[in-house]
CSV table of C-alpha atoms in Angstrom, one decimal:
chain,number,residue,atom,x,y,z
H,1,UNK,CA,48.0,34.5,-57.1
H,2,UNK,CA,51.6,33.5,-56.5
H,3,UNK,CA,52.8,36.9,-57.7
H,4,UNK,CA,50.3,38.6,-55.3
H,5,UNK,CA,51.6,36.5,-52.4
H,6,UNK,CA,55.2,37.2,-53.2
H,7,UNK,CA,54.5,40.9,-53.1
H,8,UNK,CA,52.3,41.0,-50.1
H,9,UNK,CA,53.3,38.2,-47.7
H,10,UNK,CA,55.5,40.3,-45.4
H,11,UNK,CA,55.8,37.4,-42.9
H,12,UNK,CA,57.8,35.3,-45.4
H,13,UNK,CA,61.4,34.9,-44.2
H,14,UNK,CA,64.0,36.5,-46.4
H,15,UNK,CA,65.1,33.5,-48.3
H,16,UNK,CA,61.7,32.0,-49.0
H,17,UNK,CA,60.2,31.9,-52.5
H,18,UNK,CA,56.6,31.9,-53.6
H,19,UNK,CA,56.5,29.7,-56.7
H,20,UNK,CA,53.6,29.1,-59.1
H,21,UNK,CA,53.5,25.4,-60.1
H,22,UNK,CA,51.4,24.3,-63.1
H,23,UNK,CA,49.8,21.0,-62.1
H,24,UNK,CA,50.7,19.2,-65.3
H,25,UNK,CA,53.9,17.7,-66.6
H,26,UNK,CA,55.7,20.0,-69.1
H,27,UNK,CA,55.4,17.3,-71.9
H,28,UNK,CA,51.5,17.8,-71.9
H,29,UNK,CA,51.4,21.6,-71.9
H,30,UNK,CA,51.6,21.9,-75.6
H,31,UNK,CA,48.1,20.5,-75.9
H,32,UNK,CA,46.6,23.7,-74.4
H,33,UNK,CA,47.1,26.0,-77.4
H,34,UNK,CA,44.8,28.6,-76.0
H,35,UNK,CA,46.9,29.0,-72.8
H,36,UNK,CA,50.1,29.1,-74.9
H,37,UNK,CA,48.6,31.9,-77.0
H,38,UNK,CA,47.6,34.0,-74.0
H,39,UNK,CA,51.0,33.6,-72.5
H,40,UNK,CA,52.6,34.6,-75.7
H,41,UNK,CA,50.4,37.7,-76.0
H,42,UNK,CA,51.4,38.7,-72.5
H,43,UNK,CA,55.1,38.3,-73.3
H,44,UNK,CA,55.6,35.1,-71.2
H,45,UNK,CA,57.6,32.1,-72.4
H,46,UNK,CA,57.1,28.6,-71.3
H,47,UNK,CA,60.7,28.3,-70.4
H,48,UNK,CA,60.0,30.6,-67.4
H,49,UNK,CA,57.1,28.3,-66.1
H,50,UNK,CA,57.5,25.6,-63.5
H,51,UNK,CA,55.6,22.4,-64.0
H,52,UNK,CA,54.6,19.7,-61.6
H,53,UNK,CA,57.3,17.2,-62.8
H,54,UNK,CA,60.1,19.8,-62.1
H,55,UNK,CA,59.8,20.2,-58.4
H,56,UNK,CA,59.7,17.6,-55.7
H,57,UNK,CA,56.9,18.7,-53.4
H,58,UNK,CA,57.0,15.6,-51.3
H,59,UNK,CA,60.7,16.2,-50.5
H,60,UNK,CA,60.1,19.8,-49.7
H,61,UNK,CA,57.3,18.8,-47.3
H,62,UNK,CA,59.4,16.1,-45.7
H,63,UNK,CA,62.0,18.8,-45.0
H,64,UNK,CA,59.3,21.1,-43.5
H,65,UNK,CA,59.9,23.6,-46.2
H,66,UNK,CA,56.6,23.6,-48.0
H,67,UNK,CA,53.4,25.7,-47.7
H,68,UNK,CA,50.9,24.7,-50.3
H,69,UNK,CA,48.0,26.8,-51.8
H,70,UNK,CA,45.5,25.2,-54.1
H,71,UNK,CA,44.2,27.4,-56.9
H,72,UNK,CA,41.1,26.5,-59.1
H,73,UNK,CA,40.7,23.2,-57.3
H,74,UNK,CA,40.2,22.3,-53.6
H,75,UNK,CA,41.1,18.7,-53.2
H,76,UNK,CA,44.5,17.1,-53.3
H,77,UNK,CA,44.7,14.0,-55.5
H,78,UNK,CA,45.2,10.6,-53.8
H,79,UNK,CA,48.8,10.6,-55.0
H,80,UNK,CA,49.4,13.8,-53.1
H,81,UNK,CA,47.6,12.8,-49.9
H,82,UNK,CA,50.9,13.1,-48.0
H,83,UNK,CA,51.0,16.8,-48.7
H,84,UNK,CA,47.8,17.6,-46.7
H,85,UNK,CA,49.9,18.9,-43.8
H,86,UNK,CA,51.4,21.5,-46.0
H,87,UNK,CA,48.1,22.9,-47.2
H,88,UNK,CA,47.6,26.5,-46.0
H,89,UNK,CA,45.0,28.1,-48.3
H,90,UNK,CA,42.4,27.3,-51.0
H,91,UNK,CA,41.0,29.7,-53.6
H,92,UNK,CA,38.5,28.1,-55.9
H,93,UNK,CA,35.1,28.5,-57.7
H,94,UNK,CA,34.1,24.9,-57.7
H,95,UNK,CA,31.9,23.0,-55.3
H,96,UNK,CA,33.8,22.4,-52.1
H,97,UNK,CA,34.6,18.8,-51.4
H,98,UNK,CA,36.9,17.0,-49.0
H,99,UNK,CA,37.8,20.2,-47.0
H,100,UNK,CA,36.1,19.3,-43.7
H,101,UNK,CA,39.4,18.6,-42.1
H,102,UNK,CA,41.1,21.8,-43.4
H,103,UNK,CA,40.8,24.7,-41.0
H,104,UNK,CA,42.8,27.2,-43.1
H,105,UNK,CA,41.4,30.1,-45.1
H,106,UNK,CA,39.1,29.2,-48.0
H,107,UNK,CA,38.0,31.7,-50.7
H,108,UNK,CA,35.2,30.2,-52.7
H,109,UNK,CA,32.4,31.7,-54.8
H,110,UNK,CA,30.6,30.2,-57.8
H,111,UNK,CA,31.7,32.7,-60.4
H,112,UNK,CA,32.6,31.7,-64.0
H,113,UNK,CA,36.3,32.0,-63.5
H,114,UNK,CA,38.6,31.4,-60.5
H,115,UNK,CA,40.6,34.2,-62.0
H,116,UNK,CA,37.8,36.6,-61.0
H,117,UNK,CA,38.5,35.8,-57.4
H,118,UNK,CA,42.2,36.3,-57.9
H,119,UNK,CA,41.6,39.6,-59.6
H,120,UNK,CA,39.3,40.7,-56.8
H,121,UNK,CA,42.0,39.8,-54.2
H,122,UNK,CA,44.7,41.9,-56.1
H,123,UNK,CA,42.5,44.9,-56.7
H,124,UNK,CA,41.2,45.0,-53.1
H,125,UNK,CA,44.5,44.4,-51.3
H,126,UNK,CA,47.4,45.3,-53.6
H,127,UNK,CA,46.3,47.3,-56.6
H,128,UNK,CA,49.7,48.8,-57.0
H,129,UNK,CA,51.2,45.5,-58.2
H,130,UNK,CA,48.8,45.4,-61.2
H,131,UNK,CA,50.5,46.3,-64.5
H,132,UNK,CA,49.3,45.7,-68.1
H,133,UNK,CA,51.0,42.3,-68.4
H,134,UNK,CA,49.3,40.9,-65.3
H,135,UNK,CA,46.0,42.6,-66.3
H,136,UNK,CA,46.1,40.9,-69.7
H,137,UNK,CA,46.6,37.4,-68.2
H,138,UNK,CA,43.7,37.9,-65.8
H,139,UNK,CA,41.5,39.6,-68.4
H,140,UNK,CA,42.0,36.9,-71.0
H,141,UNK,CA,41.1,34.0,-68.7
H,142,UNK,CA,38.0,35.7,-67.4
H,143,UNK,CA,36.9,36.5,-71.0
H,144,UNK,CA,37.3,32.8,-72.0
H,145,UNK,CA,35.8,31.3,-68.9
H,146,UNK,CA,32.7,33.5,-69.1
H,147,UNK,CA,32.3,33.0,-72.8
H,148,UNK,CA,32.9,36.7,-73.4
H,149,UNK,CA,30.2,37.5,-70.8
H,150,UNK,CA,27.5,36.4,-73.2
H,151,UNK,CA,24.1,37.0,-71.7
H,152,UNK,CA,22.6,34.3,-74.0
H,153,UNK,CA,25.0,31.7,-72.6
H,154,UNK,CA,24.5,32.9,-69.1
H,155,UNK,CA,27.8,31.7,-67.7
H,156,UNK,CA,29.2,35.0,-66.5
H,157,UNK,CA,28.1,36.4,-63.1
H,158,UNK,CA,27.9,40.0,-62.0
H,159,UNK,CA,31.3,39.7,-60.3
H,160,UNK,CA,32.9,38.4,-63.4
H,161,UNK,CA,31.6,41.3,-65.3
H,162,UNK,CA,32.7,43.8,-62.7
H,163,UNK,CA,36.3,42.5,-62.6
H,164,UNK,CA,36.5,42.6,-66.4
H,165,UNK,CA,35.2,46.1,-66.6
H,166,UNK,CA,37.6,47.3,-63.9
H,167,UNK,CA,40.6,46.0,-65.8
H,168,UNK,CA,39.3,47.5,-69.0
H,169,UNK,CA,38.9,50.9,-67.3
H,170,UNK,CA,42.3,50.8,-65.8
H,171,UNK,CA,44.0,49.5,-69.0
H,172,UNK,CA,42.0,50.8,-71.9
H,173,UNK,CA,44.5,49.4,-74.4
H,174,UNK,CA,43.7,45.8,-73.6
H,175,UNK,CA,42.6,43.8,-76.6
H,176,UNK,CA,39.0,44.0,-77.7
H,177,UNK,CA,37.1,41.5,-75.6
H,178,UNK,CA,35.3,39.8,-78.5
H,179,UNK,CA,38.4,39.6,-80.7
H,180,UNK,CA,40.4,38.1,-77.8
H,181,UNK,CA,37.7,35.5,-77.0
H,182,UNK,CA,37.5,34.5,-80.7
H,183,UNK,CA,41.3,34.0,-80.9
H,184,UNK,CA,41.6,32.0,-77.7
H,185,UNK,CA,38.4,30.0,-78.6
H,186,UNK,CA,39.9,29.2,-82.0
H,187,UNK,CA,43.2,28.1,-80.5
H,188,UNK,CA,41.4,25.8,-78.1
H,189,UNK,CA,39.6,24.0,-81.0
H,190,UNK,CA,42.7,23.6,-83.1
H,191,UNK,CA,43.5,19.9,-83.2
H,192,UNK,CA,45.8,19.9,-86.2
H,193,UNK,CA,48.7,17.5,-85.9
H,194,UNK,CA,47.4,15.8,-82.7
H,195,UNK,CA,47.1,12.1,-82.4
H,196,UNK,CA,43.9,10.4,-81.1
H,197,UNK,CA,45.7,9.9,-77.8
H,198,UNK,CA,46.5,13.6,-77.5
H,199,UNK,CA,43.0,14.6,-78.5
H,200,UNK,CA,41.6,12.5,-75.7
H,201,UNK,CA,44.2,13.7,-73.2
H,202,UNK,CA,43.6,17.3,-74.0
H,203,UNK,CA,40.6,17.5,-71.8
H,204,UNK,CA,40.1,14.2,-69.9
H,205,UNK,CA,38.7,13.2,-66.6
H,206,UNK,CA,38.9,9.6,-65.3
H,207,UNK,CA,36.0,8.2,-63.2
H,208,UNK,CA,36.9,5.2,-61.2
H,209,UNK,CA,34.8,2.8,-59.1
H,210,UNK,CA,36.4,-0.4,-57.8
H,211,UNK,CA,38.6,-1.8,-60.5
H,212,UNK,CA,36.7,-0.1,-63.3
H,213,UNK,CA,38.2,3.1,-64.8
H,214,UNK,CA,36.4,5.1,-67.4
H,215,UNK,CA,37.9,8.2,-69.2
H,216,UNK,CA,35.5,11.0,-70.1
H,217,UNK,CA,37.1,13.2,-72.7
H,218,UNK,CA,35.9,16.4,-74.4
H,219,UNK,CA,36.7,16.1,-78.1
H,220,UNK,CA,36.7,19.4,-80.0
H,221,UNK,CA,35.3,18.2,-83.3
H,222,UNK,CA,32.1,16.7,-84.6
H,223,UNK,CA,31.3,13.0,-84.0
H,224,UNK,CA,31.4,12.3,-87.7
H,225,UNK,CA,34.9,13.7,-88.0
H,226,UNK,CA,36.0,11.8,-84.9
H,227,UNK,CA,34.6,8.5,-86.2
H,228,UNK,CA,36.3,9.0,-89.5
H,229,UNK,CA,39.8,9.3,-87.9
H,230,UNK,CA,42.2,6.7,-89.4
H,231,UNK,CA,42.7,3.6,-87.2
H,232,UNK,CA,40.3,5.0,-84.5
H,233,UNK,CA,39.3,1.7,-83.0
H,234,UNK,CA,42.9,0.3,-82.6
H,235,UNK,CA,44.0,3.7,-81.3
H,236,UNK,CA,41.2,3.6,-78.7
H,237,UNK,CA,42.2,0.0,-77.7
H,238,UNK,CA,45.9,1.1,-77.3
H,239,UNK,CA,44.8,4.2,-75.4
H,240,UNK,CA,42.9,2.1,-72.9
H,241,UNK,CA,45.8,-0.3,-72.4
H,242,UNK,CA,48.3,2.5,-72.0
H,243,UNK,CA,46.3,4.3,-69.4
H,244,UNK,CA,44.7,1.3,-67.6
H,245,UNK,CA,41.2,2.2,-68.7
H,246,UNK,CA,38.2,-0.1,-69.2
H,247,UNK,CA,36.2,2.3,-71.4
H,248,UNK,CA,36.3,5.8,-73.0
H,249,UNK,CA,33.3,8.2,-73.3
H,250,UNK,CA,34.2,10.8,-76.0
H,251,UNK,CA,31.9,13.8,-75.7
H,252,UNK,CA,32.3,15.7,-79.0
H,253,UNK,CA,31.4,19.4,-79.2
H,254,UNK,CA,31.1,21.4,-82.4
H,255,UNK,CA,29.1,24.5,-83.4
H,256,UNK,CA,26.4,25.3,-85.9
H,257,UNK,CA,27.4,27.6,-88.8
H,258,UNK,CA,27.8,31.2,-87.7
H,259,UNK,CA,26.6,30.4,-84.2
H,260,UNK,CA,27.9,29.8,-80.8
H,261,UNK,CA,25.3,27.2,-80.1
H,262,UNK,CA,27.0,23.9,-79.3
H,263,UNK,CA,26.2,20.6,-81.0
H,264,UNK,CA,27.0,17.7,-78.6
H,265,UNK,CA,27.4,14.1,-79.6
H,266,UNK,CA,28.8,11.1,-77.7
H,267,UNK,CA,30.7,7.9,-78.4
H,268,UNK,CA,31.2,5.0,-76.0
H,269,UNK,CA,34.2,2.7,-76.6
H,270,UNK,CA,35.1,-0.4,-74.7
H,271,UNK,CA,36.5,-3.7,-75.9
H,272,UNK,CA,34.2,-5.3,-73.3
H,273,UNK,CA,30.6,-5.5,-74.6
H,274,UNK,CA,29.4,-5.6,-71.0
H,275,UNK,CA,31.0,-2.3,-70.0
H,276,UNK,CA,30.0,-0.7,-73.3
H,277,UNK,CA,26.3,-1.7,-72.9
H,278,UNK,CA,26.2,-0.8,-69.2
H,279,UNK,CA,27.6,2.7,-69.6
H,280,UNK,CA,25.3,3.3,-72.6
H,281,UNK,CA,22.3,2.1,-70.7
H,282,UNK,CA,23.2,4.4,-67.8
H,283,UNK,CA,23.5,7.4,-70.0
H,284,UNK,CA,20.4,6.7,-72.0
H,285,UNK,CA,18.3,6.3,-68.8
H,286,UNK,CA,19.6,9.2,-66.7
H,287,UNK,CA,17.6,12.2,-65.7
H,288,UNK,CA,18.2,15.7,-64.3
H,289,UNK,CA,19.1,16.8,-66.9
H,290,UNK,CA,18.8,13.9,-69.4
H,291,UNK,CA,21.2,14.2,-72.3
H,292,UNK,CA,18.3,12.9,-74.6
H,293,UNK,CA,20.6,10.5,-76.5
H,294,UNK,CA,19.5,9.0,-79.8
H,295,UNK,CA,21.6,6.3,-81.5
H,296,UNK,CA,23.4,7.0,-84.7
H,297,UNK,CA,25.3,4.6,-86.9
H,298,UNK,CA,28.9,3.7,-86.1
H,299,UNK,CA,31.4,2.0,-88.4
H,300,UNK,CA,32.9,0.1,-85.4
H,301,UNK,CA,31.3,-2.7,-83.4
H,302,UNK,CA,33.2,-1.6,-80.3
H,303,UNK,CA,32.0,2.0,-80.5
H,304,UNK,CA,28.4,3.0,-79.8
H,305,UNK,CA,27.5,6.5,-81.1
H,306,UNK,CA,24.7,8.9,-80.1
H,307,UNK,CA,23.4,12.4,-80.9
H,308,UNK,CA,22.7,14.4,-77.8
H,309,UNK,CA,19.4,16.2,-78.0
H,310,UNK,CA,20.0,18.3,-74.8
H,311,UNK,CA,23.0,20.5,-75.4
H,312,UNK,CA,22.9,21.7,-71.8
H,313,UNK,CA,23.8,18.3,-70.5
H,314,UNK,CA,27.5,18.9,-70.4
H,315,UNK,CA,30.2,16.7,-69.0
H,316,UNK,CA,29.8,18.1,-65.5
H,317,UNK,CA,26.2,17.0,-65.6
H,318,UNK,CA,27.0,13.5,-66.7
H,319,UNK,CA,30.0,12.9,-64.5
H,320,UNK,CA,27.8,12.3,-61.3
H,321,UNK,CA,25.7,9.9,-63.3
H,322,UNK,CA,28.7,7.8,-64.2
H,323,UNK,CA,30.2,8.2,-60.8
H,324,UNK,CA,27.0,6.9,-59.1
H,325,UNK,CA,26.8,4.1,-61.6
H,326,UNK,CA,30.3,2.9,-60.9
H,327,UNK,CA,29.9,3.3,-57.2
H,328,UNK,CA,26.7,1.2,-57.1
H,329,UNK,CA,28.3,-1.4,-59.4
H,330,UNK,CA,31.3,-1.7,-57.2
H,331,UNK,CA,29.3,-1.9,-54.0
H,332,UNK,CA,27.0,-4.5,-55.5
H,333,UNK,CA,30.0,-6.7,-56.5
H,334,UNK,CA,31.7,-6.3,-53.1
H,335,UNK,CA,28.8,-6.5,-50.7
H,336,UNK,CA,25.6,-8.0,-52.2
H,337,UNK,CA,26.6,-11.6,-51.5
H,338,UNK,CA,27.5,-10.9,-47.9
H,339,UNK,CA,24.8,-8.7,-46.4
H,340,UNK,CA,22.0,-8.3,-48.9
H,341,UNK,CA,20.3,-5.2,-50.3
H,342,UNK,CA,19.6,-3.6,-47.0
H,343,UNK,CA,23.2,-3.6,-46.0
H,344,UNK,CA,24.2,-2.4,-49.4
H,345,UNK,CA,21.9,0.6,-49.2
H,346,UNK,CA,23.4,1.6,-45.8
H,347,UNK,CA,26.9,1.3,-47.1
H,348,UNK,CA,26.0,3.3,-50.2
H,349,UNK,CA,24.9,6.1,-48.0
H,350,UNK,CA,28.4,6.3,-46.6
H,351,UNK,CA,30.5,5.4,-49.7
H,352,UNK,CA,32.8,7.6,-51.7
H,353,UNK,CA,33.9,7.1,-55.3
H,354,UNK,CA,36.8,8.9,-56.9
H,355,UNK,CA,36.9,11.1,-60.0
H,356,UNK,CA,40.3,11.1,-61.6
H,357,UNK,CA,41.4,8.9,-58.7
H,358,UNK,CA,41.4,12.1,-56.6
H,359,UNK,CA,38.0,13.6,-56.1
H,360,UNK,CA,35.6,12.0,-53.6
H,361,UNK,CA,31.9,12.4,-54.3
H,362,UNK,CA,29.5,11.1,-51.8
H,363,UNK,CA,25.9,10.2,-52.4
H,364,UNK,CA,24.7,13.4,-50.8
H,365,UNK,CA,27.0,15.6,-52.9
H,366,UNK,CA,25.6,13.9,-56.0
H,367,UNK,CA,22.1,14.9,-55.0
H,368,UNK,CA,23.2,18.5,-54.2
H,369,UNK,CA,25.6,19.0,-57.1
H,370,UNK,CA,24.0,22.2,-58.3
H,371,UNK,CA,23.2,23.5,-54.9
H,372,UNK,CA,24.4,27.1,-54.4
H,373,UNK,CA,24.6,27.3,-50.6
H,374,UNK,CA,28.4,27.3,-50.1
H,375,UNK,CA,30.2,29.5,-47.7
H,376,UNK,CA,32.0,32.6,-49.0
H,377,UNK,CA,35.1,33.2,-47.0
H,378,UNK,CA,37.8,35.8,-47.9
H,379,UNK,CA,41.0,35.8,-45.9
H,380,UNK,CA,44.7,35.7,-46.6
H,381,UNK,CA,47.1,33.2,-45.1
H,382,UNK,CA,50.4,34.1,-43.5
H,383,UNK,CA,53.0,31.5,-42.8
H,384,UNK,CA,56.8,31.0,-42.5
H,385,UNK,CA,57.4,28.1,-44.9
H,386,UNK,CA,58.2,28.0,-48.6
H,387,UNK,CA,55.0,28.8,-50.4
H,388,UNK,CA,54.0,26.9,-53.4
H,389,UNK,CA,51.0,28.0,-55.5
H,390,UNK,CA,49.7,24.8,-57.0
H,391,UNK,CA,47.6,25.8,-60.0
H,392,UNK,CA,44.8,23.5,-61.3
H,393,UNK,CA,45.4,21.5,-64.4
H,394,UNK,CA,42.1,22.6,-65.7
H,395,UNK,CA,42.3,26.0,-67.5
H,396,UNK,CA,38.6,26.2,-68.3
H,397,UNK,CA,37.0,24.0,-70.9
H,398,UNK,CA,34.4,24.6,-73.5
H,399,UNK,CA,32.1,21.8,-72.2
H,400,UNK,CA,31.6,23.9,-69.1
H,401,UNK,CA,31.1,27.2,-70.9
H,402,UNK,CA,27.6,26.5,-72.0
H,403,UNK,CA,26.1,25.4,-68.7
H,404,UNK,CA,24.4,27.0,-65.7
H,405,UNK,CA,26.4,29.3,-63.5
H,406,UNK,CA,27.1,26.8,-60.7
H,407,UNK,CA,30.5,25.4,-61.3
H,408,UNK,CA,31.3,21.6,-61.3
H,409,UNK,CA,33.6,19.7,-59.0
H,410,UNK,CA,37.1,20.2,-60.3
H,411,UNK,CA,39.0,17.5,-62.2
H,412,UNK,CA,42.2,16.8,-60.4
H,413,UNK,CA,44.2,15.5,-63.3
H,414,UNK,CA,42.1,16.1,-66.3
H,415,UNK,CA,45.0,16.4,-68.7
H,416,UNK,CA,47.2,13.6,-67.4
H,417,UNK,CA,45.2,11.2,-65.2
H,418,UNK,CA,46.5,7.8,-65.7
H,419,UNK,CA,49.7,9.1,-67.4
H,420,UNK,CA,52.9,8.7,-65.3
H,421,UNK,CA,54.7,12.0,-64.8
H,422,UNK,CA,58.0,12.3,-66.7
H,423,UNK,CA,61.1,11.2,-65.0
H,424,UNK,CA,63.2,13.2,-62.5
H,425,UNK,CA,64.0,16.8,-62.8
H,426,UNK,CA,67.3,18.7,-63.2
H,427,UNK,CA,68.1,20.5,-60.0
H,428,UNK,CA,70.6,22.9,-61.6
H,429,UNK,CA,68.2,23.9,-64.3
H,430,UNK,CA,65.5,24.5,-61.7
H,431,UNK,CA,67.8,26.7,-59.6
H,432,UNK,CA,68.8,28.7,-62.6
H,433,UNK,CA,65.1,29.2,-63.5
H,434,UNK,CA,64.3,30.5,-60.0
H,435,UNK,CA,67.1,33.0,-60.1
H,436,UNK,CA,65.8,34.3,-63.5
H,437,UNK,CA,62.3,34.6,-62.2
H,438,UNK,CA,63.1,37.0,-59.4
H,439,UNK,CA,66.8,37.2,-58.8
H,440,UNK,CA,66.2,35.3,-55.6
H,441,UNK,CA,69.2,33.7,-54.2
H,442,UNK,CA,68.4,31.0,-51.6
H,443,UNK,CA,69.8,27.8,-50.3
H,444,UNK,CA,68.3,24.6,-51.7
H,445,UNK,CA,70.7,22.3,-50.0
H,446,UNK,CA,69.6,18.7,-49.8
H,447,UNK,CA,67.1,19.0,-52.6
């Protein structure tokens, strides 16, 4: 998307730079083996990428030199709330939230991959910029996000299929779709050499309500293998302490032999028996869709384990349940003593709770999570400030790949929520990187 804007935004002043920023710190990027593989296949190196901890967006905004586009998510995290004035465009395939005060252009459609919308933008407005390298990057992401357009899984839409076919027609030497999907899928499930902390961080969302913070992580292995990890319980205890968490819900996913049918299982950890029992009770008694949990034995007293009978109840289905539980729990603690249950119900109707400390979900949006009545707007933004394309930290995860077609609310910091960004960045190295990216010489005085 940033490349498209750099080639088509004629209104940009001569010295301005359109810069794609990956919304994770560089130190966490190695956890996404599938993304690294696709970049390598396309001839890109990680040294040419710019990560969130390498550019000071707040300072650029303070100097009135920032125009911000959100890609694959549509809400700024609370830590970036000061950047709202720099937001100029949103392109996303998730449910729109928190955008009522944003009057700029929004491109939104519930397709399997946000890349489908970017591909459509390029093909309709600047097809001449498309070469094989760019086509491979777009193609690879759409193939993964749509689960290779599998009709049985039903994740891909007509538009996803159309965009993939257009790229295949224009570039017939692109890798075979099935083989590419298999390679990227295998890389995503490769956990060799990763610590328990890294496995949990690989695909994590934090749900918070009041002072209670719960991590919900997709773990790409069977529950049995996860529970047999050495020092698992002390590692989980350390993980909670390091990231200021009260509990961890590990949603494991594996596959039956010679099948793409997922097997889902779940483990709930907390050093607090109260949190452990309350979260488990909430998940056991949820509906729409119910995960159909049945207890299985666990070798640890602080870990409750379950087999999930309903494989369609993915994380995106259970997040609203946990969110609503934490919201009610928090509101009850704060308000019940003061105004009674009637006042509490009124306040719940107006309350928000944050996912990943960034994403507000109201009571109404919980009820309408799967509603497919969102506006479809297609328009390009023009502006005269430095344009930063802030990519989402979520590159598509397997837990969403086997669900219905309507996409979930996007996690804002699924890889790094609760983890402090690395320290400062090197200005000289950043300038050198910019010059290598496009030979752009511009003044960055004061940065």
